[in-house]
CSV table of C-alpha atoms in Angstrom, one decimal:
chain,number,residue,atom,x,y,z
A,1,MET,CA,-68.3,-12.0,104.1
A,2,ASN,CA,-66.5,-11.7,100.8
A,3,ILE,CA,-64.3,-14.8,100.3
A,4,GLN,CA,-61.4,-14.1,98.0
A,5,LYS,CA,-61.4,-16.3,94.9
A,6,LYS,CA,-58.2,-18.2,94.0
A,7,VAL,CA,-56.6,-18.7,90.6
A,8,ALA,CA,-53.8,-21.0,89.5
A,9,PHE,CA,-51.7,-21.0,86.3
A,10,TYR,CA,-49.9,-23.7,84.2
A,11,THR,CA,-47.6,-22.6,81.4
A,12,LEU,CA,-46.4,-24.8,78.6
A,13,GLY,CA,-43.8,-23.8,76.0
A,14,CYS,CA,-41.5,-20.8,75.6
A,15,LYS,CA,-40.3,-17.9,77.6
A,16,LEU,CA,-42.7,-15.7,75.8
A,17,ASN,CA,-45.6,-17.8,77.2
A,18,PHE,CA,-44.2,-17.3,80.7
A,19,SER,CA,-44.1,-13.6,80.3
A,20,GLU,CA,-47.7,-13.5,79.0
A,21,THR,CA,-48.9,-15.8,81.8
A,22,SER,CA,-47.5,-13.2,84.2
A,23,THR,CA,-49.4,-10.4,82.5
A,24,ILE,CA,-52.7,-12.4,82.6
A,25,ALA,CA,-52.0,-13.2,86.3
A,26,ARG,CA,-51.7,-9.5,87.0
A,27,SER,CA,-55.1,-8.9,85.4
A,28,PHE,CA,-56.6,-11.5,87.9
A,29,ALA,CA,-54.8,-9.7,90.8
A,30,ASP,CA,-56.5,-6.5,89.7
A,31,GLU,CA,-59.9,-8.3,89.9
A,32,GLY,CA,-59.1,-9.3,93.5
A,33,PHE,CA,-58.0,-12.9,92.9
A,34,ASP,CA,-55.4,-14.6,95.0
A,35,ARG,CA,-52.8,-16.5,93.0
A,36,VAL,CA,-51.9,-20.0,94.3
A,37,ASP,CA,-49.8,-22.8,93.0
A,38,PHE,CA,-51.3,-25.2,90.4
A,39,SER,CA,-51.1,-28.1,92.9
A,40,GLU,CA,-53.3,-26.2,95.3
A,41,ASN,CA,-57.1,-25.8,95.5
A,42,ALA,CA,-58.3,-22.9,93.2
A,43,ASP,CA,-61.6,-21.6,91.9
A,44,ILE,CA,-60.1,-21.2,88.4
A,45,TYR,CA,-57.2,-23.0,86.6
A,46,VAL,CA,-55.7,-21.2,83.6
A,47,ILE,CA,-53.6,-23.3,81.2
A,48,ASN,CA,-51.4,-21.4,78.7
A,49,THR,CA,-50.9,-23.8,75.9
A,50,CYS,CA,-48.2,-24.3,73.3
A,51,SER,CA,-48.4,-25.7,69.8
A,52,VAL,CA,-44.7,-26.4,69.4
A,53,THR,CA,-44.2,-29.0,72.1
A,54,GLU,CA,-44.6,-32.7,71.2
A,55,ASN,CA,-47.9,-34.3,72.1
A,56,ALA,CA,-49.4,-30.9,73.1
A,57,ASP,CA,-52.9,-32.4,73.3
A,58,LYS,CA,-51.8,-35.3,75.6
A,59,ARG,CA,-50.0,-33.0,77.9
A,60,PHE,CA,-53.0,-30.7,78.0
A,61,LYS,CA,-55.4,-33.5,78.9
A,62,SER,CA,-53.2,-34.7,81.8
A,63,ILE,CA,-52.9,-31.1,83.1
A,64,VAL,CA,-56.7,-30.7,83.1
A,65,LYS,CA,-57.0,-34.0,85.0
A,66,GLN,CA,-54.5,-32.7,87.5
A,67,ALA,CA,-56.6,-29.6,88.1
A,68,GLN,CA,-59.8,-31.6,88.4
A,69,LYS,CA,-58.3,-34.0,90.9
A,70,VAL,CA,-57.6,-31.1,93.2
A,71,ASN,CA,-61.0,-29.4,92.7
A,72,PRO,CA,-63.6,-31.1,90.5
A,73,LYS,CA,-65.8,-28.0,90.6
A,74,ALA,CA,-63.1,-25.6,89.5
A,75,PHE,CA,-63.5,-23.5,86.3
A,76,VAL,CA,-60.8,-24.5,83.7
A,77,ALA,CA,-59.7,-22.1,81.0
A,78,ALA,CA,-57.3,-22.8,78.1
A,79,VAL,CA,-55.5,-19.9,76.4
A,80,GLY,CA,-52.5,-19.5,74.0
A,81,CYS,CA,-51.2,-21.0,70.8
A,82,TYR,CA,-52.8,-24.4,70.8
A,83,ALA,CA,-56.1,-22.8,71.9
A,84,GLN,CA,-55.8,-20.6,68.8
A,85,LEU,CA,-55.0,-23.4,66.4
A,86,LYS,CA,-57.3,-26.2,67.7
A,87,PRO,CA,-59.9,-24.5,69.8
A,88,GLN,CA,-62.6,-27.1,69.4
A,89,GLU,CA,-60.2,-29.9,70.2
A,90,LEU,CA,-59.4,-28.3,73.6
A,91,ALA,CA,-63.1,-27.4,74.2
A,92,ASP,CA,-64.0,-31.1,73.7
A,93,VAL,CA,-61.6,-32.2,76.6
A,94,ASP,CA,-63.7,-33.2,79.6
A,95,GLY,CA,-63.7,-30.5,82.2
A,96,VAL,CA,-62.7,-27.6,80.0
A,97,ASP,CA,-65.0,-24.6,80.4
A,98,LEU,CA,-63.5,-21.8,78.3
A,99,VAL,CA,-61.0,-21.6,75.4
A,100,LEU,CA,-59.6,-18.3,74.4
A,101,GLY,CA,-57.5,-17.6,71.2
A,102,ALA,CA,-54.7,-15.1,70.5
A,103,THR,CA,-56.6,-11.8,70.9
A,104,GLU,CA,-58.9,-12.9,73.7
A,105,LYS,CA,-56.5,-14.3,76.2
A,106,PHE,CA,-55.5,-10.9,77.6
A,107,LYS,CA,-59.2,-10.1,78.3
A,108,ILE,CA,-59.8,-13.4,80.1
A,109,THR,CA,-61.4,-11.8,83.2
A,110,ASP,CA,-64.1,-10.3,80.9
A,111,TYR,CA,-65.3,-13.9,80.1
A,112,LEU,CA,-65.6,-15.2,83.6
A,113,ASN,CA,-69.2,-14.2,84.4
A,114,ASP,CA,-70.1,-16.6,87.2
A,115,LEU,CA,-67.4,-19.2,87.2
A,116,SER,CA,-70.0,-22.0,87.2
A,117,LYS,CA,-68.9,-25.0,85.2
A,118,ASN,CA,-70.2,-25.2,81.6
A,119,ASP,CA,-71.8,-28.3,80.2
A,120,PHE,CA,-69.3,-28.0,77.3
A,121,GLY,CA,-66.3,-25.9,76.5
A,122,GLU,CA,-67.1,-22.4,75.3
A,123,VAL,CA,-64.8,-21.1,72.5
A,124,HIS,CA,-63.9,-17.5,71.8
A,125,SER,CA,-61.3,-17.6,69.1
A,126,CYS,CA,-60.6,-14.9,66.5
A,127,GLU,CA,-59.6,-15.2,62.9
A,128,ILE,CA,-55.8,-14.9,63.3
A,129,GLU,CA,-55.8,-11.9,60.9
A,130,GLU,CA,-57.4,-10.0,63.8
A,131,ALA,CA,-54.4,-10.5,66.0
A,132,ASP,CA,-52.8,-7.3,65.0
A,133,PHE,CA,-52.7,-5.4,68.2
A,134,TYR,CA,-49.8,-5.6,70.7
A,135,VAL,CA,-50.0,-6.5,74.4
A,136,GLY,CA,-46.8,-5.9,76.3
A,137,SER,CA,-45.8,-8.4,78.9
A,138,TYR,CA,-43.0,-9.3,81.3
A,139,SER,CA,-42.7,-12.1,83.8
A,140,ILE,CA,-40.7,-12.4,86.9
A,141,GLY,CA,-40.0,-16.1,86.9
A,142,ASP,CA,-37.8,-16.0,90.0
A,143,ARG,CA,-36.0,-13.3,91.9
A,144,THR,CA,-33.0,-13.3,89.7
A,145,ARG,CA,-34.3,-12.7,86.2
A,146,ALA,CA,-37.3,-11.5,84.3
A,147,PHE,CA,-38.5,-12.2,80.7
A,148,LEU,CA,-39.4,-9.0,78.9
A,149,LYS,CA,-41.6,-9.4,75.8
A,150,VAL,CA,-40.7,-6.8,73.1
A,151,GLN,CA,-42.3,-8.3,70.0
A,152,ASP,CA,-45.0,-10.8,69.0
A,153,GLY,CA,-46.1,-12.7,65.8
A,154,CYS,CA,-44.1,-13.5,62.7
A,155,ASP,CA,-44.2,-12.6,59.0
A,156,TYR,CA,-41.9,-15.5,58.0
A,157,LYS,CA,-43.4,-18.5,56.2
A,158,CYS,CA,-41.2,-21.3,57.3
A,159,THR,CA,-42.8,-24.5,56.0
A,160,TYR,CA,-42.8,-26.4,59.3
A,161,CYS,CA,-44.0,-23.7,61.6
A,162,THR,CA,-47.5,-22.9,62.9
A,163,ILE,CA,-46.5,-19.8,64.9
A,164,PRO,CA,-47.8,-17.3,62.3
A,165,LEU,CA,-51.1,-19.2,62.4
A,166,ALA,CA,-51.1,-19.1,66.2
A,167,ARG,CA,-49.8,-15.6,66.9
A,168,GLY,CA,-50.5,-13.6,63.8
A,169,ILE,CA,-48.4,-10.9,62.1
A,170,SER,CA,-45.2,-9.4,63.4
A,171,ARG,CA,-45.8,-6.5,65.7
A,172,SER,CA,-43.8,-4.7,68.3
A,173,ASP,CA,-44.1,-2.9,71.6
A,174,THR,CA,-43.4,0.8,71.5
A,175,MET,CA,-39.9,1.8,72.6
A,176,GLN,CA,-41.3,3.9,75.4
A,177,ASN,CA,-43.2,0.9,76.8
A,178,VAL,CA,-40.3,-1.5,76.6
A,179,LEU,CA,-38.1,1.0,78.5
A,180,GLU,CA,-40.8,1.7,81.1
A,181,ASN,CA,-41.2,-2.1,81.7
A,182,ALA,CA,-37.4,-2.4,81.9
A,183,ARG,CA,-37.3,0.3,84.6
A,184,GLU,CA,-40.1,-1.2,86.5
A,185,ILE,CA,-38.3,-4.6,86.5
A,186,SER,CA,-35.0,-3.1,87.6
A,187,SER,CA,-36.7,-1.2,90.5
A,188,GLN,CA,-37.7,-4.7,91.9
A,189,ASN,CA,-34.0,-5.7,92.5
A,190,ILE,CA,-34.0,-8.1,89.6
A,191,LYS,CA,-30.5,-8.4,88.2
A,192,GLU,CA,-31.1,-9.8,84.7
A,193,ILE,CA,-33.6,-9.2,81.9
A,194,VAL,CA,-34.0,-11.6,79.0
A,195,LEU,CA,-35.6,-10.1,75.9
A,196,THR,CA,-38.2,-12.3,74.3
A,197,GLY,CA,-40.5,-12.4,71.3
A,198,VAL,CA,-41.4,-14.6,68.4
A,199,ASN,CA,-38.9,-13.0,66.1
A,200,ILE,CA,-37.2,-10.3,68.1
A,201,GLY,CA,-34.8,-9.2,65.4
A,202,ASP,CA,-37.9,-7.9,63.5
A,203,TYR,CA,-38.4,-5.5,66.4
A,204,GLY,CA,-39.9,-2.1,65.3
A,205,LYS,CA,-42.3,-3.5,62.7
A,206,GLY,CA,-45.9,-2.7,63.6
A,207,GLU,CA,-44.8,-0.6,66.5
A,208,PHE,CA,-47.5,2.0,65.6
A,209,GLY,CA,-49.9,-0.5,64.1
A,210,ASN,CA,-48.4,-0.3,60.6
A,211,LYS,CA,-45.6,-2.0,58.8
A,212,LYS,CA,-43.2,0.9,59.0
A,213,HIS,CA,-40.2,0.5,61.3
A,214,GLU,CA,-40.0,3.5,63.5
A,215,HIS,CA,-37.2,1.9,65.5
A,216,THR,CA,-35.0,-1.1,64.8
A,217,PHE,CA,-33.7,-3.9,67.0
A,218,LEU,CA,-30.4,-2.0,67.2
A,219,ASP,CA,-32.2,1.1,68.4
A,220,LEU,CA,-33.9,-1.0,71.1
A,221,VAL,CA,-30.7,-2.6,72.5
A,222,THR,CA,-28.9,0.8,72.3
A,223,GLU,CA,-31.6,2.4,74.5
A,224,LEU,CA,-32.0,-0.6,76.9
A,225,ASP,CA,-28.3,-0.5,77.5
A,226,LYS,CA,-28.7,2.9,79.0
A,227,VAL,CA,-31.4,1.9,81.6
A,228,GLU,CA,-29.9,2.3,85.0
A,229,GLY,CA,-30.2,-0.4,87.6
A,230,ILE,CA,-30.2,-3.4,85.2
A,231,GLU,CA,-27.1,-5.4,85.8
A,232,ARG,CA,-27.5,-7.8,82.8
A,233,LEU,CA,-29.5,-7.9,79.6
A,234,ARG,CA,-29.7,-11.1,77.5
A,235,ILE,CA,-31.0,-11.5,73.9
A,236,SER,CA,-33.0,-14.8,73.9
A,237,SER,CA,-33.0,-15.9,70.3
A,238,ILE,CA,-32.5,-14.0,67.1
A,239,GLU,CA,-32.6,-15.1,63.4
A,240,PRO,CA,-29.2,-15.1,61.7
A,241,ASN,CA,-30.4,-12.8,58.9
A,242,LEU,CA,-31.6,-10.2,61.4
A,243,LEU,CA,-28.5,-10.3,63.6
A,244,LYS,CA,-26.5,-7.4,62.2
A,245,ASN,CA,-22.9,-6.6,62.7
A,246,GLU,CA,-23.8,-3.3,64.4
A,247,THR,CA,-25.8,-5.3,67.1
A,248,ILE,CA,-22.9,-7.7,67.6
A,249,ASP,CA,-20.5,-4.7,68.0
A,250,LEU,CA,-22.8,-3.1,70.4
A,251,VAL,CA,-23.0,-6.2,72.6
A,252,SER,CA,-19.2,-6.5,72.6
A,253,LYS,CA,-18.8,-3.0,74.0
A,254,SER,CA,-22.0,-3.0,76.0
A,255,ARG,CA,-22.4,-2.1,79.7
A,256,ALA,CA,-25.2,-4.6,80.4
A,257,PHE,CA,-25.7,-6.9,77.4
A,258,VAL,CA,-24.0,-10.3,78.0
A,259,PRO,CA,-21.9,-12.2,75.4
A,260,HIS,CA,-24.5,-14.9,74.8
A,261,PHE,CA,-26.3,-15.4,71.5
A,262,HIS,CA,-28.9,-18.0,70.6
A,263,ILE,CA,-29.2,-18.3,66.8
A,264,PRO,CA,-31.6,-20.7,65.1
A,265,LEU,CA,-29.9,-22.7,62.3
A,266,GLN,CA,-32.4,-25.6,61.7
A,267,SER,CA,-30.2,-27.3,59.1
A,268,GLY,CA,-26.7,-27.2,57.8
A,269,SER,CA,-27.8,-28.2,54.3
A,270,ASN,CA,-28.7,-25.5,51.9
A,271,TYR,CA,-31.1,-27.8,50.1
A,272,ILE,CA,-33.1,-28.4,53.3
A,273,LEU,CA,-32.9,-24.7,54.3
A,274,LYS,CA,-34.6,-23.8,51.0
A,275,LYS,CA,-37.3,-26.5,51.6
A,276,MET,CA,-37.9,-25.0,55.0
A,277,LYS,CA,-38.1,-21.5,53.4
A,278,ARG,CA,-35.5,-20.1,55.8
A,279,ARG,CA,-34.2,-16.7,54.8
A,280,TYR,CA,-30.5,-17.5,54.7
A,281,MET,CA,-28.0,-20.1,53.5
A,282,ARG,CA,-25.4,-21.8,55.7
A,283,GLU,CA,-22.7,-19.4,54.4
A,284,LEU,CA,-24.5,-16.5,56.2
A,285,TYR,CA,-24.6,-18.5,59.4
A,286,VAL,CA,-20.8,-19.1,59.3
A,287,ASP,CA,-20.4,-15.4,58.7
A,288,ARG,CA,-22.5,-14.5,61.9
A,289,VAL,CA,-20.5,-17.0,64.1
A,290,SER,CA,-17.2,-15.7,62.7
A,291,LYS,CA,-18.2,-12.1,63.4
A,292,ILE,CA,-19.2,-12.9,67.0
A,293,ARG,CA,-15.9,-14.8,67.6
A,294,GLU,CA,-13.9,-11.9,66.1
A,295,VAL,CA,-15.2,-9.4,68.6
A,296,MET,CA,-16.1,-11.7,71.5
A,297,PRO,CA,-13.9,-14.8,71.6
A,298,HIS,CA,-15.5,-15.9,74.9
A,299,ALA,CA,-19.1,-15.5,73.8
A,300,CYS,CA,-21.5,-18.4,74.2
A,301,ILE,CA,-23.3,-19.3,71.0
A,302,GLY,CA,-26.3,-21.6,71.1
A,303,VAL,CA,-27.9,-23.2,68.0
A,304,ASP,CA,-31.4,-24.6,67.2
A,305,ALA,CA,-31.5,-27.5,64.8
A,306,ILE,CA,-34.3,-29.7,63.5
A,307,VAL,CA,-33.7,-33.3,62.4
A,308,GLY,CA,-35.9,-35.5,60.2
A,309,PHE,CA,-37.4,-32.8,58.0
A,310,PRO,CA,-39.2,-34.3,54.9
A,311,GLY,CA,-36.6,-35.0,52.2
A,312,GLU,CA,-33.6,-35.0,54.7
A,313,THR,CA,-31.5,-37.9,53.5
A,314,ASP,CA,-28.6,-39.4,55.4
A,315,ALA,CA,-26.3,-37.2,53.3
A,316,HIS,CA,-28.2,-34.0,54.2
A,317,PHE,CA,-28.1,-35.0,57.9
A,318,LEU,CA,-24.4,-35.7,57.7
A,319,GLU,CA,-23.9,-32.3,56.1
A,320,THR,CA,-25.6,-30.7,59.1
A,321,TYR,CA,-23.7,-32.9,61.6
A,322,ASN,CA,-20.3,-32.0,60.0
A,323,PHE,CA,-21.2,-28.4,59.6
A,324,LEU,CA,-22.0,-28.1,63.3
A,325,ASN,CA,-19.1,-30.2,64.4
A,326,GLU,CA,-16.6,-27.8,62.6
A,327,LEU,CA,-18.4,-24.6,63.7
A,328,ASP,CA,-17.1,-22.8,66.9
A,329,ILE,CA,-20.4,-23.0,68.8
A,330,SER,CA,-21.2,-23.8,72.5
A,331,TYR,CA,-24.3,-25.9,72.6
A,332,LEU,CA,-27.4,-27.1,70.6
A,333,HIS,CA,-31.1,-27.3,71.1
A,334,VAL,CA,-32.2,-30.2,69.0
A,335,PHE,CA,-35.8,-30.7,67.8
A,336,THR,CA,-37.2,-33.8,66.1
A,337,TYR,CA,-39.3,-32.7,63.2
A,338,SER,CA,-43.0,-33.4,63.8
A,339,GLU,CA,-45.9,-32.9,61.3
A,340,ARG,CA,-48.2,-29.9,62.0
A,341,ASP,CA,-51.6,-29.4,60.4
A,342,ASN,CA,-51.9,-26.6,57.9
A,343,THR,CA,-48.2,-26.4,57.2
A,344,GLU,CA,-46.6,-26.9,53.8
A,345,ALA,CA,-44.1,-29.4,55.2
A,346,ALA,CA,-46.8,-31.7,56.3
A,347,GLU,CA,-47.8,-32.3,52.7
A,348,MET,CA,-44.2,-32.9,51.4
A,349,ASP,CA,-42.8,-36.1,50.1
A,350,GLY,CA,-39.8,-37.8,51.5
A,351,VAL,CA,-41.1,-38.5,55.0
A,352,VAL,CA,-38.3,-39.6,57.3
A,353,ALA,CA,-39.1,-42.7,59.4
A,354,MET,CA,-39.6,-42.0,63.1
A,355,ASN,CA,-36.7,-44.3,64.3
A,356,VAL,CA,-34.4,-42.4,61.9
A,357,ARG,CA,-35.5,-39.0,63.2
A,358,ASN,CA,-34.9,-40.3,66.8
A,359,LYS,CA,-31.4,-41.6,65.9
A,360,ARG,CA,-30.4,-38.3,64.3
A,361,CYS,CA,-31.7,-36.4,67.3
A,362,LYS,CA,-29.5,-38.6,69.6
A,363,MET,CA,-26.5,-37.9,67.4
A,364,LEU,CA,-26.9,-34.2,67.5
A,365,ARG,CA,-27.6,-34.2,71.3
A,366,GLY,CA,-24.4,-36.2,71.8
A,367,LEU,CA,-22.6,-33.5,69.7
A,368,SER,CA,-24.1,-30.8,71.9
A,369,VAL,CA,-22.7,-32.5,75.1
A,370,LYS,CA,-19.3,-32.5,73.4
A,371,LYS,CA,-19.6,-28.9,72.3
A,372,ARG,CA,-20.7,-27.6,75.7
A,373,ARG,CA,-17.9,-29.6,77.4
A,374,ALA,CA,-15.3,-28.0,75.1
A,375,PHE,CA,-16.7,-24.6,75.7
A,376,TYR,CA,-16.6,-25.0,79.4
A,377,GLU,CA,-13.1,-26.3,79.2
A,378,SER,CA,-12.1,-23.2,77.3
A,379,GLN,CA,-13.3,-21.0,80.1
A,380,ILE,CA,-11.4,-22.8,83.0
A,381,GLY,CA,-8.9,-20.3,84.6
A,382,SER,CA,-10.8,-17.2,83.5
A,383,GLN,CA,-12.5,-14.7,85.8
A,384,LYS,CA,-16.2,-14.3,85.3
A,385,THR,CA,-19.2,-12.8,87.0
A,386,VAL,CA,-21.8,-15.2,88.3
A,387,LEU,CA,-25.5,-14.4,89.1
A,388,PHE,CA,-26.7,-16.9,91.7
A,389,GLU,CA,-30.2,-18.5,91.4
A,390,SER,CA,-32.7,-18.9,94.2
A,391,GLU,CA,-33.3,-22.6,94.3
A,392,ASN,CA,-31.7,-25.1,96.7
A,393,LYS,CA,-31.2,-28.3,94.6
A,394,GLU,CA,-30.0,-31.2,96.8
A,395,GLY,CA,-27.7,-29.0,98.8
A,396,TYR,CA,-26.3,-26.9,96.0
A,397,ILE,CA,-26.8,-23.4,94.6
A,398,TYR,CA,-26.4,-22.8,90.9
A,399,GLY,CA,-25.6,-19.7,88.8
A,400,PHE,CA,-24.7,-18.6,85.4
A,401,THR,CA,-21.7,-16.5,84.2
A,402,GLU,CA,-22.4,-13.7,81.8
A,403,ASN,CA,-21.4,-16.1,79.0
A,404,TYR,CA,-23.8,-18.8,80.2
A,405,VAL,CA,-21.4,-21.2,81.9
A,406,LYS,CA,-23.4,-23.0,84.6
A,407,VAL,CA,-21.6,-23.2,87.9
A,408,LYS,CA,-22.4,-24.8,91.3
A,409,ALA,CA,-21.4,-24.4,94.9
A,410,PRO,CA,-22.6,-25.8,98.3
A,411,TRP,CA,-26.0,-24.1,99.2
A,412,ASN,CA,-25.7,-20.7,100.8
A,413,PRO,CA,-28.8,-18.6,101.0
A,414,GLU,CA,-26.8,-15.4,101.3
A,415,LEU,CA,-25.6,-15.9,97.7
A,416,VAL,CA,-29.2,-15.9,96.2
A,417,ASN,CA,-29.7,-13.1,93.6
A,418,THR,CA,-26.2,-11.7,94.1
A,419,LEU,CA,-23.4,-11.1,91.6
A,420,HIS,CA,-19.9,-12.3,92.4
A,421,GLN,CA,-16.6,-12.2,90.6
A,422,VAL,CA,-15.2,-15.8,90.5
A,423,GLU,CA,-12.4,-17.7,88.9
A,424,LEU,CA,-13.6,-20.9,87.1
A,425,THR,CA,-11.4,-23.8,88.4
A,426,LYS,CA,-12.6,-27.2,87.2
A,427,ILE,CA,-15.5,-29.2,85.7
A,428,ASP,CA,-17.3,-31.4,88.1
A,429,GLU,CA,-18.4,-35.0,87.3
A,430,ASP,CA,-21.9,-33.8,86.5
A,431,GLY,CA,-20.4,-31.5,83.8
A,432,LEU,CA,-21.0,-28.2,85.7
A,433,VAL,CA,-18.2,-25.8,86.7
A,434,ARG,CA,-16.7,-25.2,90.1
A,435,PHE,CA,-15.1,-21.9,91.0
A,436,GLU,CA,-13.3,-19.8,93.7
A,437,PHE,CA,-14.5,-16.4,94.7
A,438,ALA,CA,-12.5,-13.4,93.6
A,439,LYS,CA,-14.3,-10.4,95.0
A,440,VAL,CA,-17.9,-9.4,95.9
A,441,LEU,CA,-19.6,-7.1,93.4
A,442,SER,CA,-23.2,-6.6,94.7
């Protein structure tokens, strides 16, 4: 009798990692594996790692322990960014049998000969220069939205970032593939697609294995907007220098693209931006926000910021704080700078003390709360469309408007994965928005 083998996955890090885990999971399904939850007994545990999250190695060790507790005989494989950057470090963790880098992770089933535990971790990791081919991915995280990968890698040389070392050069999926994946997703009654990549505004580069742009990001969004059956399309994160006026205009008139932009800033000080080797100055950032506000006054604009970069004095930090305070944005994602091996910034003078980094982080997070509250208040009384999520959290169902206002209502399973026209009425004590139904859409 052939007993079906079981596989479980754990994903650390970004939406892109989640979409790639789904692709890897499909390759296991093709080999006859049953997918189970990571807390359940499995024959193989696959951990998709991240190099950006704090204490990546500590997190990894505790996840391996978690798997071993459930099944000490299970085969444990590590893939992804951290596996590419520090393969030996992961291989040395007790219980790890296989470590696969950037190019090997999509061929994981080829490495699983007999699933017997190894005496030591086996490493298959390429030189990152070899990561020049593209593997398309999409994930269906829940029934309401899917993450569709359109691009991978990065040609930028930001001084704090290891992503080019972990993921290789910028390369893109073909337009035809992306559109096919989008159609496939929409045929599964999923209402929202989030476009992901490492640097999605660079879309088109490497589409045919070379540096020529056959298509641009504008071409991509123009074509995706025409795909029938997709109710909503969301751009996950796009560099300010690659967010063109034409793209902003397209979103403002679009059938499916929602008025929500997430634009990394990192610092409001031009001096620090230069040290980071970002490809713009703060003036360009102001220009992008102004352009969005001009054509979409109700758009949601999210910002990434890094505090405590080497050389960031109190004056530079205040420059960032005041810049963001005055800017018409909706929320912040704040990161505390942490040193990464093999990056220029790790060698720089002017190291900021950890307690100072943490204090600056708290200040910006406080500003984010204030910004989000002001944005939500500006939306009260307006009519919006809400897509409801599938989770019952302590008797409530949650959803997001097209412009990313988070709403809540008493749990009702009939609302799951449906779109409704609502009027936003008030902000609850937990900071989320209450509403009244206007009319049912679908």
